[in-house]
XYZ file of C-alpha atoms in Angstrom:
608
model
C -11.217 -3.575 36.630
C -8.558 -5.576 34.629
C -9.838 -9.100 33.350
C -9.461 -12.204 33.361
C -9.588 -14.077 29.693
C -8.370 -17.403 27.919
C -4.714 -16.850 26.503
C -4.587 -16.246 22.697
C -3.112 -19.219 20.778
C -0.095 -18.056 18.376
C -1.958 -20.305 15.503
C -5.723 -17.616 16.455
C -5.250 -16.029 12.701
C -7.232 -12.382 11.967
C -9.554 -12.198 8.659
C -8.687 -8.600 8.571
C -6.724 -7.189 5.556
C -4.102 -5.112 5.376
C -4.466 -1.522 7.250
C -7.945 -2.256 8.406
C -6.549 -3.066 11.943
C -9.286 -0.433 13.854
C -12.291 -1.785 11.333
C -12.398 -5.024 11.805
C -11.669 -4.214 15.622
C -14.789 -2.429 15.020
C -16.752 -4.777 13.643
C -16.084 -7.398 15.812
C -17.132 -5.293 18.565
C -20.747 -4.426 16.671
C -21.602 -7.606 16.110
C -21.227 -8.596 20.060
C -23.488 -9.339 22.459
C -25.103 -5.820 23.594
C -25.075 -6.882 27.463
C -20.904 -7.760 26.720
C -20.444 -4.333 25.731
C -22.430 -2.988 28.310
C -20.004 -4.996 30.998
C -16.861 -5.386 29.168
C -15.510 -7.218 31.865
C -17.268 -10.228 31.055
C -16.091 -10.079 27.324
C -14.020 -13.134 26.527
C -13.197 -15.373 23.454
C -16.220 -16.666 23.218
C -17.972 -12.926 22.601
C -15.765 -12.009 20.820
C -16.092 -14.956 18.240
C -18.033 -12.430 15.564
C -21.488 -14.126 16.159
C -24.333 -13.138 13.794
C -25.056 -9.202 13.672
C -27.687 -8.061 16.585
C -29.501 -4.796 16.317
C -27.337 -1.642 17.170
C -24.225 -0.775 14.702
C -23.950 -2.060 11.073
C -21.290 -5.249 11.217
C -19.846 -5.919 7.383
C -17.905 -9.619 7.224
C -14.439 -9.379 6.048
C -12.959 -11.236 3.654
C -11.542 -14.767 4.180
C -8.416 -15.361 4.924
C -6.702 -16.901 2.516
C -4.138 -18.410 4.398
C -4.216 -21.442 7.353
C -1.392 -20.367 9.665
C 1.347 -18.625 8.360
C 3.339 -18.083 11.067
C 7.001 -18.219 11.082
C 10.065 -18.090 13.146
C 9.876 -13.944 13.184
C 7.115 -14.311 15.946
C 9.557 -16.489 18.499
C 12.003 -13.145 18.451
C 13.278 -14.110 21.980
C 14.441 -17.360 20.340
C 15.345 -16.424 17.062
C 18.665 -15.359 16.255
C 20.026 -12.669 13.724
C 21.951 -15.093 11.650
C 18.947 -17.333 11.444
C 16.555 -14.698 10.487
C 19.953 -13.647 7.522
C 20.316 -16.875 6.402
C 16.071 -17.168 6.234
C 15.961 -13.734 4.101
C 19.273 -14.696 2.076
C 17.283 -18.640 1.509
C 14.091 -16.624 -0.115
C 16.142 -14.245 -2.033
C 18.205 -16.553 -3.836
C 15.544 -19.090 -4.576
C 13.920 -16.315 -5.801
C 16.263 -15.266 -8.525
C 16.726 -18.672 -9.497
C 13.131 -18.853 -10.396
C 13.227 -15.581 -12.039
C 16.252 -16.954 -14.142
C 14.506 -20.221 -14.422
C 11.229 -18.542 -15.991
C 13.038 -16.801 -18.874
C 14.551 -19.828 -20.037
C 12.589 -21.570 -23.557
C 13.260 -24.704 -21.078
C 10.808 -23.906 -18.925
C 8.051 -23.984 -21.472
C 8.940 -26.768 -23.545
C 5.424 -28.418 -22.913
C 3.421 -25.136 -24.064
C 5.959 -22.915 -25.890
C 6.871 -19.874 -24.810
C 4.036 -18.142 -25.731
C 3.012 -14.431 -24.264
C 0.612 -16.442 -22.606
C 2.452 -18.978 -21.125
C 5.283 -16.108 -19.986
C 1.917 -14.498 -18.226
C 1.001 -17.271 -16.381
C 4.293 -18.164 -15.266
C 5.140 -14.895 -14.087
C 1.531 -14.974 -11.942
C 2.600 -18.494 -10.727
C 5.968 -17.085 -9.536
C 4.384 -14.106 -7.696
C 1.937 -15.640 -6.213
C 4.861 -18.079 -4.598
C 6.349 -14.387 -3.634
C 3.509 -13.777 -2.305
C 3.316 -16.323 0.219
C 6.767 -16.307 1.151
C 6.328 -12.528 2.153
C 4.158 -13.680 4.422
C 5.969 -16.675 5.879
C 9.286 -13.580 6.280
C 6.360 -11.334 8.693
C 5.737 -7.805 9.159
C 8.950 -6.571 7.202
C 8.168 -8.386 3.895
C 4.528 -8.219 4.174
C 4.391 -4.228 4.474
C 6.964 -3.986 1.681
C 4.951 -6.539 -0.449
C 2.373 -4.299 -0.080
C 4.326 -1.040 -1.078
C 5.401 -2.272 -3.962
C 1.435 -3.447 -4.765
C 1.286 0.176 -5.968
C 4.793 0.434 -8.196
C 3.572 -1.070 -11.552
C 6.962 1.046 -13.015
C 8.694 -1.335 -11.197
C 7.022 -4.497 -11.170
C 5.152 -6.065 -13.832
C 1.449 -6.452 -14.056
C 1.179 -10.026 -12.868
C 3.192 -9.292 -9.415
C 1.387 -6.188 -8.891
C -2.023 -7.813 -9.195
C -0.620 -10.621 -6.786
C 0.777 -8.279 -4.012
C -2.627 -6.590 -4.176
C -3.885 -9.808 -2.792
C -1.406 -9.631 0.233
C -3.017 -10.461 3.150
C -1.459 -8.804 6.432
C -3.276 -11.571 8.576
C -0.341 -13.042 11.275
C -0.838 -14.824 14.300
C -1.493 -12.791 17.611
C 0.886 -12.434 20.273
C -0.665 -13.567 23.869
C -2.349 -11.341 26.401
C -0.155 -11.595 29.076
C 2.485 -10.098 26.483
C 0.098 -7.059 25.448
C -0.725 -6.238 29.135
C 3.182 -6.211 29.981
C 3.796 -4.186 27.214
C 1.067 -1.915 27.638
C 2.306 -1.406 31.437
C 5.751 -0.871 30.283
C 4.973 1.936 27.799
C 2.172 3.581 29.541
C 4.046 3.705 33.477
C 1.118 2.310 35.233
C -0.946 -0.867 35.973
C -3.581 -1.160 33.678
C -6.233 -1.182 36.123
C -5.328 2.268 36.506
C -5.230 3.369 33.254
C -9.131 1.831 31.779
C -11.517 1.135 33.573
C -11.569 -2.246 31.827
C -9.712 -3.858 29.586
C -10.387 -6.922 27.348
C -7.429 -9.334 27.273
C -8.201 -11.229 24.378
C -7.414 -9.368 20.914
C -10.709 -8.444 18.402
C -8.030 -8.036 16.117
C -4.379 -9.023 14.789
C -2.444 -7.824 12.276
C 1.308 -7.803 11.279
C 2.492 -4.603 12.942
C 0.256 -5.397 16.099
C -3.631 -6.121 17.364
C -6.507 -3.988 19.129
C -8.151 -4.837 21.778
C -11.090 -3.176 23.103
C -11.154 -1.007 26.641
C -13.327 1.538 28.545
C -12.025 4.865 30.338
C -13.077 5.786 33.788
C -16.338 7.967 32.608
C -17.154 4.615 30.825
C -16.209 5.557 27.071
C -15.326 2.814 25.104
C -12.329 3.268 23.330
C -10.138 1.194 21.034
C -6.478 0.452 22.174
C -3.611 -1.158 19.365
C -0.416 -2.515 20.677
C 2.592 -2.590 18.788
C 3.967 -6.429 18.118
C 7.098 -6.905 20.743
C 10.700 -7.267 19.003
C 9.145 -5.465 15.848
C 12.002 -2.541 15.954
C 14.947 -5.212 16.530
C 13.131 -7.116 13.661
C 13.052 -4.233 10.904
C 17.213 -3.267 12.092
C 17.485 -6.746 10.938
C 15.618 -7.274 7.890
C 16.307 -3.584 6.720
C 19.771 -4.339 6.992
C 19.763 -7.105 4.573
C 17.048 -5.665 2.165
C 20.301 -2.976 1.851
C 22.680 -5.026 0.584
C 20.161 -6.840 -1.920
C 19.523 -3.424 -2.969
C 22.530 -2.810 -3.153
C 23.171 -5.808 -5.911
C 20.204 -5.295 -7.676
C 21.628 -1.912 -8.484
C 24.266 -3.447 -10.058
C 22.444 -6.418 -11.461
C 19.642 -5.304 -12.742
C 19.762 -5.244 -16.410
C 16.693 -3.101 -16.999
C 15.974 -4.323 -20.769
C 12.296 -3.010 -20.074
C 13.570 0.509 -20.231
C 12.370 1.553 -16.935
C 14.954 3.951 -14.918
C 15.043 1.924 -11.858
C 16.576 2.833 -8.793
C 16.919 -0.395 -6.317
C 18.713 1.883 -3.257
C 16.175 4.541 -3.691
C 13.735 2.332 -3.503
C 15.001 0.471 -0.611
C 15.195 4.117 1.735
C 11.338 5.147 0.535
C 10.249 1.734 1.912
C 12.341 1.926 5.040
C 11.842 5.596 5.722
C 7.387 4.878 5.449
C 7.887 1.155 7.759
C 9.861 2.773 10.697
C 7.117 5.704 10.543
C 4.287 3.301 11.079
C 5.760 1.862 13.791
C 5.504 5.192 15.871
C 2.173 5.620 16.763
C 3.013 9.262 18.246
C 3.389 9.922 14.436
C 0.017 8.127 13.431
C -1.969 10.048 16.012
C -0.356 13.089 15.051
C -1.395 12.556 11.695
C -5.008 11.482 12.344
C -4.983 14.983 14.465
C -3.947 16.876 11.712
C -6.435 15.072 9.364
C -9.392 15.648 11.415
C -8.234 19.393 11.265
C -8.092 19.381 7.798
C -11.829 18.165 7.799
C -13.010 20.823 10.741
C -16.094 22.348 8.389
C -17.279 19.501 7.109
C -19.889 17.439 8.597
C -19.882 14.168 6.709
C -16.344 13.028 7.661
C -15.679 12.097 11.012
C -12.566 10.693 12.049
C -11.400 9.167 15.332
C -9.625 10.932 18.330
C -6.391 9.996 20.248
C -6.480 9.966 23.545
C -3.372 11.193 24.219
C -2.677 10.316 27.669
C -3.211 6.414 26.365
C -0.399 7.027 23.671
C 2.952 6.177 23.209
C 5.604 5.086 20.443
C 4.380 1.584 20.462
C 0.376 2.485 21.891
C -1.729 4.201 20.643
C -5.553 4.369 22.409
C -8.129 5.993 20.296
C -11.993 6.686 20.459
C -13.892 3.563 19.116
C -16.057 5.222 16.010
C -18.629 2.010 14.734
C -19.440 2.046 10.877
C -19.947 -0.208 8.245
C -17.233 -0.872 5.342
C -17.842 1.728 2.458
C -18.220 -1.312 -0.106
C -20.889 -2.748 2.378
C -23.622 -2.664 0.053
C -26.101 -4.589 1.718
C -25.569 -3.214 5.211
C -25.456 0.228 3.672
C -29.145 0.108 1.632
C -30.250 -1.493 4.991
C -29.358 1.890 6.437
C -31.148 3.656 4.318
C -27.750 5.644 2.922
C -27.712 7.544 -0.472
C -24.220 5.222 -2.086
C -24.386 7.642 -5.013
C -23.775 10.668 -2.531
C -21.216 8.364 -0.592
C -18.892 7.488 -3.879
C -19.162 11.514 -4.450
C -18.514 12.126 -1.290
C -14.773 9.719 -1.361
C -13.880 11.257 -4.608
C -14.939 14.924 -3.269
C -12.592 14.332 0.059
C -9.710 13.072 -1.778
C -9.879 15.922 -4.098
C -9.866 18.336 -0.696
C -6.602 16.598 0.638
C -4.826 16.563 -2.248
C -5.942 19.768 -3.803
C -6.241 22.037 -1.028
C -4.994 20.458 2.303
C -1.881 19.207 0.875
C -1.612 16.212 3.351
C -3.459 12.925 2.060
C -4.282 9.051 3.002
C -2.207 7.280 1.092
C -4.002 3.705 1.576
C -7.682 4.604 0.996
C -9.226 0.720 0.302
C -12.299 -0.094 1.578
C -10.781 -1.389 4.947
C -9.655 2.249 5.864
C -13.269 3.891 5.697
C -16.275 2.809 6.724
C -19.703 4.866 6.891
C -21.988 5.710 10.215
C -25.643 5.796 10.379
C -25.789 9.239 9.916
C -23.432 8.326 6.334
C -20.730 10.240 7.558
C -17.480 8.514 6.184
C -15.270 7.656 9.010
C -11.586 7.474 8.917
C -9.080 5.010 10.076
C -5.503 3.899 10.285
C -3.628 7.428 9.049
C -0.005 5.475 9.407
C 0.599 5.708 5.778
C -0.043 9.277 5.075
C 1.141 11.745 1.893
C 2.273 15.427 1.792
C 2.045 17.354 -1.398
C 4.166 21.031 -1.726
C 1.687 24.013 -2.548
C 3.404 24.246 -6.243
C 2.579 21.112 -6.763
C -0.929 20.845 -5.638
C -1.295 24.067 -8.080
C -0.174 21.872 -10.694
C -2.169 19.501 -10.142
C -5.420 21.537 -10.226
C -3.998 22.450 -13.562
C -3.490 19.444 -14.833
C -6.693 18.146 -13.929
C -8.145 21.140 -15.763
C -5.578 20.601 -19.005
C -6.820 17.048 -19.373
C -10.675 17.916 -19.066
C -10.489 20.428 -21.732
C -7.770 18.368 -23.799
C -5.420 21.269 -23.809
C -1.959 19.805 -24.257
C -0.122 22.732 -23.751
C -1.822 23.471 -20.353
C -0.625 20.072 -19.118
C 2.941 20.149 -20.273
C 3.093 23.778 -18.165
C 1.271 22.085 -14.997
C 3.576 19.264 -15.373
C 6.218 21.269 -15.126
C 5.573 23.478 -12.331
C 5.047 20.139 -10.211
C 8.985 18.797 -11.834
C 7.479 16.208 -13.096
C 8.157 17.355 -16.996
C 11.839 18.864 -17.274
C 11.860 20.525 -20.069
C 15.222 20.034 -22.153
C 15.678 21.094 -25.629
C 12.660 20.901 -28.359
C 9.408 20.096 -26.778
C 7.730 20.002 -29.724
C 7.832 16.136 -29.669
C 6.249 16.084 -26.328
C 3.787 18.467 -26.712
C 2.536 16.144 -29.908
C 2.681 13.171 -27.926
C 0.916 14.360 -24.866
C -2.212 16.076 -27.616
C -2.375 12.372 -29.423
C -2.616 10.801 -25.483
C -5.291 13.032 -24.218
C -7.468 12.661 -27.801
C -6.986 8.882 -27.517
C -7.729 8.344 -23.848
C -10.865 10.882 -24.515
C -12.092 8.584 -27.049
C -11.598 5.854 -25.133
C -13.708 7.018 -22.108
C -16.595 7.946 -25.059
C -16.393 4.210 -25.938
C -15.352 2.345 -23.241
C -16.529 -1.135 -24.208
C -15.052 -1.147 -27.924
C -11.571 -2.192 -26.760
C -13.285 -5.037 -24.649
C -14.731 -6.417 -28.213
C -11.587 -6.420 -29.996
C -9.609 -9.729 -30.631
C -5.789 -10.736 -29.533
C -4.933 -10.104 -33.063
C -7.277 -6.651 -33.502
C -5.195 -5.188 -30.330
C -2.181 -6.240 -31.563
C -2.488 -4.626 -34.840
C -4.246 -1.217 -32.548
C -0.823 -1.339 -30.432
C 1.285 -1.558 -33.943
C -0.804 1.448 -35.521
C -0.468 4.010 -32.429
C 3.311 2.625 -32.477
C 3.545 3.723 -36.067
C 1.742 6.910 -35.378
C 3.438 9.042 -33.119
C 6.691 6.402 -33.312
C 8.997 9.305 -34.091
C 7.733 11.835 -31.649
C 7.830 8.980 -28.827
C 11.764 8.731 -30.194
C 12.728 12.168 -29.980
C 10.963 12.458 -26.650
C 13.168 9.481 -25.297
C 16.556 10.336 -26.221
C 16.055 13.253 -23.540
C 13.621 11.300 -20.800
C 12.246 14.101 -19.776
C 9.440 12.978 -17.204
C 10.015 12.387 -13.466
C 7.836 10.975 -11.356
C 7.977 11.357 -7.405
C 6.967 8.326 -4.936
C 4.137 10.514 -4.105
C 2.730 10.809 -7.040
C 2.418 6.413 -7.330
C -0.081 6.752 -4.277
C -2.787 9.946 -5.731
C -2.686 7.456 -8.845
C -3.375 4.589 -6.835
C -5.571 6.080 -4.651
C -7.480 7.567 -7.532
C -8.170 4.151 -8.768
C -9.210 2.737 -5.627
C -11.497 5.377 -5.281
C -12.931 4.897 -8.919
C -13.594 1.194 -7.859
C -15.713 2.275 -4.859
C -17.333 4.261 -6.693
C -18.418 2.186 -9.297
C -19.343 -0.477 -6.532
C -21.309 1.914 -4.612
C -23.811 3.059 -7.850
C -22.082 1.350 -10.965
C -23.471 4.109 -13.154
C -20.939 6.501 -11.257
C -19.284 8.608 -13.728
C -15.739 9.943 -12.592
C -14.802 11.011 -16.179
C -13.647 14.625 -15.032
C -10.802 13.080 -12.235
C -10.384 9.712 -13.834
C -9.361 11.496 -17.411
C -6.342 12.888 -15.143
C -5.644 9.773 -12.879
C -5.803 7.360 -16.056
C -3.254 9.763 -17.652
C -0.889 9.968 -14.748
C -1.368 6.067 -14.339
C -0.242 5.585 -17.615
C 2.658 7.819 -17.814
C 3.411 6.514 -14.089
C 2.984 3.145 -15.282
C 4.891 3.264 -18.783
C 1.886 2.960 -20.756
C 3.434 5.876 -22.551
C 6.920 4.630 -22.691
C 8.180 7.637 -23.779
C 11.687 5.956 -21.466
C 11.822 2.740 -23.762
C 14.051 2.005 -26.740
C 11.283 0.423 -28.582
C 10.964 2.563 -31.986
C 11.910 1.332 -35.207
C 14.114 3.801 -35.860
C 16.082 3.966 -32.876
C 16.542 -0.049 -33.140
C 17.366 -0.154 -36.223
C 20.604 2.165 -35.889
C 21.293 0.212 -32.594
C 21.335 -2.790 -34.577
C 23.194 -1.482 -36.878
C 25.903 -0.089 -34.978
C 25.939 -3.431 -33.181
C 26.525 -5.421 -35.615
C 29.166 -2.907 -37.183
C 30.936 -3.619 -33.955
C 30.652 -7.555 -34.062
C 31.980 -7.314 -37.619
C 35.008 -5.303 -36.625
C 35.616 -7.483 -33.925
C 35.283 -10.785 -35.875
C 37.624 -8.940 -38.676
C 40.726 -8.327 -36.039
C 39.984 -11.943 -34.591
C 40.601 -13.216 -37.988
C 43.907 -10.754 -38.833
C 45.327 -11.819 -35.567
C 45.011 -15.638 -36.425
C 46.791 -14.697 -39.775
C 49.391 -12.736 -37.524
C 49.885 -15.615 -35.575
C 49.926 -18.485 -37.966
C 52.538 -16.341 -39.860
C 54.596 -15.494 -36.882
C 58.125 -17.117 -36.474
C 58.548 -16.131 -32.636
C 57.048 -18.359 -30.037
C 55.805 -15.565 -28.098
C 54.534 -13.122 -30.823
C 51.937 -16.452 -31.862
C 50.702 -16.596 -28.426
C 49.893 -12.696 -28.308
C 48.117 -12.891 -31.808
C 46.143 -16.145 -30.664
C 45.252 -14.662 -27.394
C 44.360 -11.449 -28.779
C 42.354 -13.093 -31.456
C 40.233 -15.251 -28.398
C 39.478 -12.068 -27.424
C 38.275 -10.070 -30.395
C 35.910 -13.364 -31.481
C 34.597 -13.422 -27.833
C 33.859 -9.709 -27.829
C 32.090 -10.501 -31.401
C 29.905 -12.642 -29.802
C 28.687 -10.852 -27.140
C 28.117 -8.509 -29.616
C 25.755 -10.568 -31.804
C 24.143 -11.720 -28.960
C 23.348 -7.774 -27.870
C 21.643 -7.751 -31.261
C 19.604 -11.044 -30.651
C 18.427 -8.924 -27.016
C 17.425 -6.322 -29.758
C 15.558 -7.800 -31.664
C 13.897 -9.643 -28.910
C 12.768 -6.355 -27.606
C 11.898 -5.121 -31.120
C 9.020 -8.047 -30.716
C 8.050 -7.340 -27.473
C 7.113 -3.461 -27.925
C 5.822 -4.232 -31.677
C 3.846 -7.349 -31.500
C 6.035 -9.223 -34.315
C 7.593 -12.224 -34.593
């Protein structure tokens, strides 16, 4: 029987994180009062106000929200118009790239200096402003905040570590709203589709809330509704993030030598958010997952009821666990965490290696662990596919790096197109030895960079520099490597996974699969730079034809002011002068290029 519960206030704010929508729905319903879920009809606000765990399934508390009441116009739709929701977007962006502009000026640090330092900590103070203005824009802007959490070739370290932090905690819509909608999409009263049905949300997040439900032979069963407006909301937003794209393209200087490409970009994020808003395709994908895992016993993951399921519902079976990171609840369980971090890493390996078809987002929020430490699944709306040539590739890769085999990596690389090879690899092949012997060395001794002073690292960075700086050029000039979308979520994933790990027993050793993620991070991540124009040799014949070129042009300015201070004809003077204005412009955009140069020569090198 449908109930009757207190309407949600728009200002009720989730602690869940991002993608943890069915986990903290499932939390929230373990710590409840047992006689509540035994009559769900009687479950209201006040039940479901996370009390203190009772006996029965492991509750974890999520983290804490670090925002009041974000809000926003986005979540009026009905009274928010598409020019107001433009000129909102168009109000961030430019305010935006004044701050950018503002934050590269020596202006801007005239109290401290414009220290790497100080250029650190006003990049984190920018992002984090980002950050929260993501989150004022709604569901759009947070998902795409959170996308480019994982693109450290685009971004640089400081807004990547800040976008990590995004929070996808928005207010909830009301219940009268969810119950219309879930009418609407499903053809029937609700009454007739659960046998009960709790009004108020256990959870909310940006692309829409769960609330919990019962089917006729009294399973309990977990049931998200998609946010109303949200598809008239992403034609909107997508439309301008387009155009921005679109100038960023053009604008974009790219002085850090990464081969950016803005519209690109802009159709990978748009292509994954109008996927996760069709829930057919996220049940689909959670049935194919579960598949995937048939023959083995410790991973369980959720089934779709599909006669609850639409574009914009989806009704699944509600699967109780305990976050993965839950250390407390899990030792109170009595749960092996060194055969649970093995486990993550030995699963991941399985979809990427054999299944071909991966969880792109595997945090903490997305898998918790039953009592009987199975790991359970949840929230497959970001998913991965990876092409049977390139999963070989992989498997050879992983084996090239274990073994420090150079050669055997270049091949694998290649048969996955992410090395093209072009002319003399000779270069590369040196490169990619002295990588794998120095990142070997490094996992030996992993504290010894930790003890090493500003100036110590400095003078480490100027020595590898030095060391393979010609090989690094030679490999530029032809920027060989290529690196698919895909491949930014295995590396991410891989490091999420090497964090659990560690948290779960922190003597966890994931040398074998981290010796390949770490190297694939750091080529992904331009740790390598084998894209940049930041060897000695290379800048020094830039600078030199630069400045060949500014002399050249300051030479004609100076012959045409002759020409026209010698020139009897009115109209012959003004051609020399005008041509000369030109010439001694052009000179000093030159010198200025130079200046660029040089300020890049300090940034890769250390000097100056």
């Amino acid at each position: 029987m449908q109930q009757s519960t207190p309407k949600v206030d728009h200002d009720v704010l989730s602690s869940c994180d991002a993608g943890q929508l069915e986990l903290c729905a499932v939390e929230t319903l373990s710590s409840m009062d047992p006689k509540a879920l035994a009559d769900p009809t009687i479950i209201d606000s006040s039940t479901a106000a996370r009390p203190q765990a009772t006996t029965g399934a492991p509750a974890s508390e999520p983290a804490a929200n670090p925002y009041s009441s974000p809000g926003g116009k986005w979540s009026r739709l009905q009274s928010y118009s598409t020019i107001q929701r433009t000129w909102d977007i168009w109000s961030f962006a430019i305010s935006f790239a004044v701050r950018l502009w503002w934050s590269g000026k020596k202006l801007a640090y005239r109290r401290t200096g414009m220290t790497p330092e100080a250029v650190s900590a006003k990049k984190t103070e920018l992002a984090c402003w980002v950050r929260e203005g993501l989150v004022r824009l709604g569901p759009t802007f947070i998902k795409i905040g959170q996308q480019f959490s994982t693109r450290g070739d685009v971004l640089s370290r400081e807004f990547v570590q800040e976008l990590e932090k995004l929070q996808d905690n928005v207010p909830a819509f009301d219940s009268a709203t969810a119950v219309t909608m879930l009418e609407e999409e499903l053809g029937r009263p609700v009454g007739a589709a659960y046998a009960s049905f709790s009004r108020t949300p256990l959870a909310a997040a940006s692309l829409g809330q769960v609330h919990y439900a019962t089917l006729a032979g009294g399973e309990p069963v977990v049931v998200k509704i998609q946010r109303p407006g949200l598809k008239r909301l992403f034609d909107i937003d997508l439309k301008n993030i387009r155009v921005l794209a679109q100038w960023l393209q053009r604008l974009d200087p790219k002085t850090d030598g990464a081969a950016r490409d803005w519209v690109a970009i802009y159709d990978e994020c748009s292509r994954i958010l109008y996927e996760e808003i069709d829930y057919t395709k996220e049940g689909a994908s959670a049935d194919l997952f579960r598949a995937n895992f048939a023959g083995v016993d410790w991973v369980k993951v959720p089934r779709i009821k599909w006669d609850l399921t639409t574009e914009r519902v989806l009704t699944m079976e509600y699967a109780p666990g305990v976050k993965i990171n839950n250390t407390v609840e899990l030792d109170r369980l009595g749960l092996d965490r060194q055969l649970l971090a093995t486990r993550a890493v030995e699963a991941y390996l399985q979809q990427i290696l054999r299944h071909g078809f991966f969880h792109a987002d595997p945090h903490p929020g997305n898998i918790a662990v039953d009592g009987q430490g199975r790991l359970i699944y949840y929230d497959f709306g970001m998913m991965g596919s990876i092409p049977g040539d390139v999963r070989g590739g992989l498997l050879e890769l992983f084996y090239g790096v274990y073994e420090k085999d150079a050669d055997r990596c270049l091949t694998a690389l290649t048969a996955m197109g992410v090395l093209v090879p072009t002319g003399d690899m000779t270069a590369v092949r040196r490169t990619a030895d002295f990588f794998l012997r120095s990142f070997s060395d490094r996992l030996t001794n992993q504290k010894e960079p930790q003890r090493r002073t500003k100036e110590e690292k400095r003078m480490k960075r100027k020595e590898i520099l030095s060391s393979i700086g010609e090989d690094l050029l030679l490999a530029a000039a032809d920027k060989p490597f290529r690196f698919p979308a895909t491949f930014t979520f295995v590396v991410r994933s891989f490091t999420v996974l090497d964090g659990i790990g560690k948290t779960l027993a922190p003597g966890f050793d994931i040398s074998k699969i981290a010796d390949s993620a770490d190297l694939l991070q750091r080529l992904e991540r331009g740790e390598l730079k084998l894209r940049v124009r930041a060897l000695e040799a290379e800048r020094a014949l830039d600078r030199v034809a630069r400045m060949q070129t500014a002399t050249l042009y300051a030479l004609l300015a100076s012959a045409l002011v002759q020409v026209g201070s010698a020139a009897t004809r009115q109209l012959l003077a003004q051609a020399a002068f005008g041509g000369a204005g030109m010439a001694g412009m052009f000179a000093i955009l030159s010198l200025a290029k130079v200046r660029s140069l040089q300020k890049k020569e300090s940034l890769y090198t250390g000097s100056g």
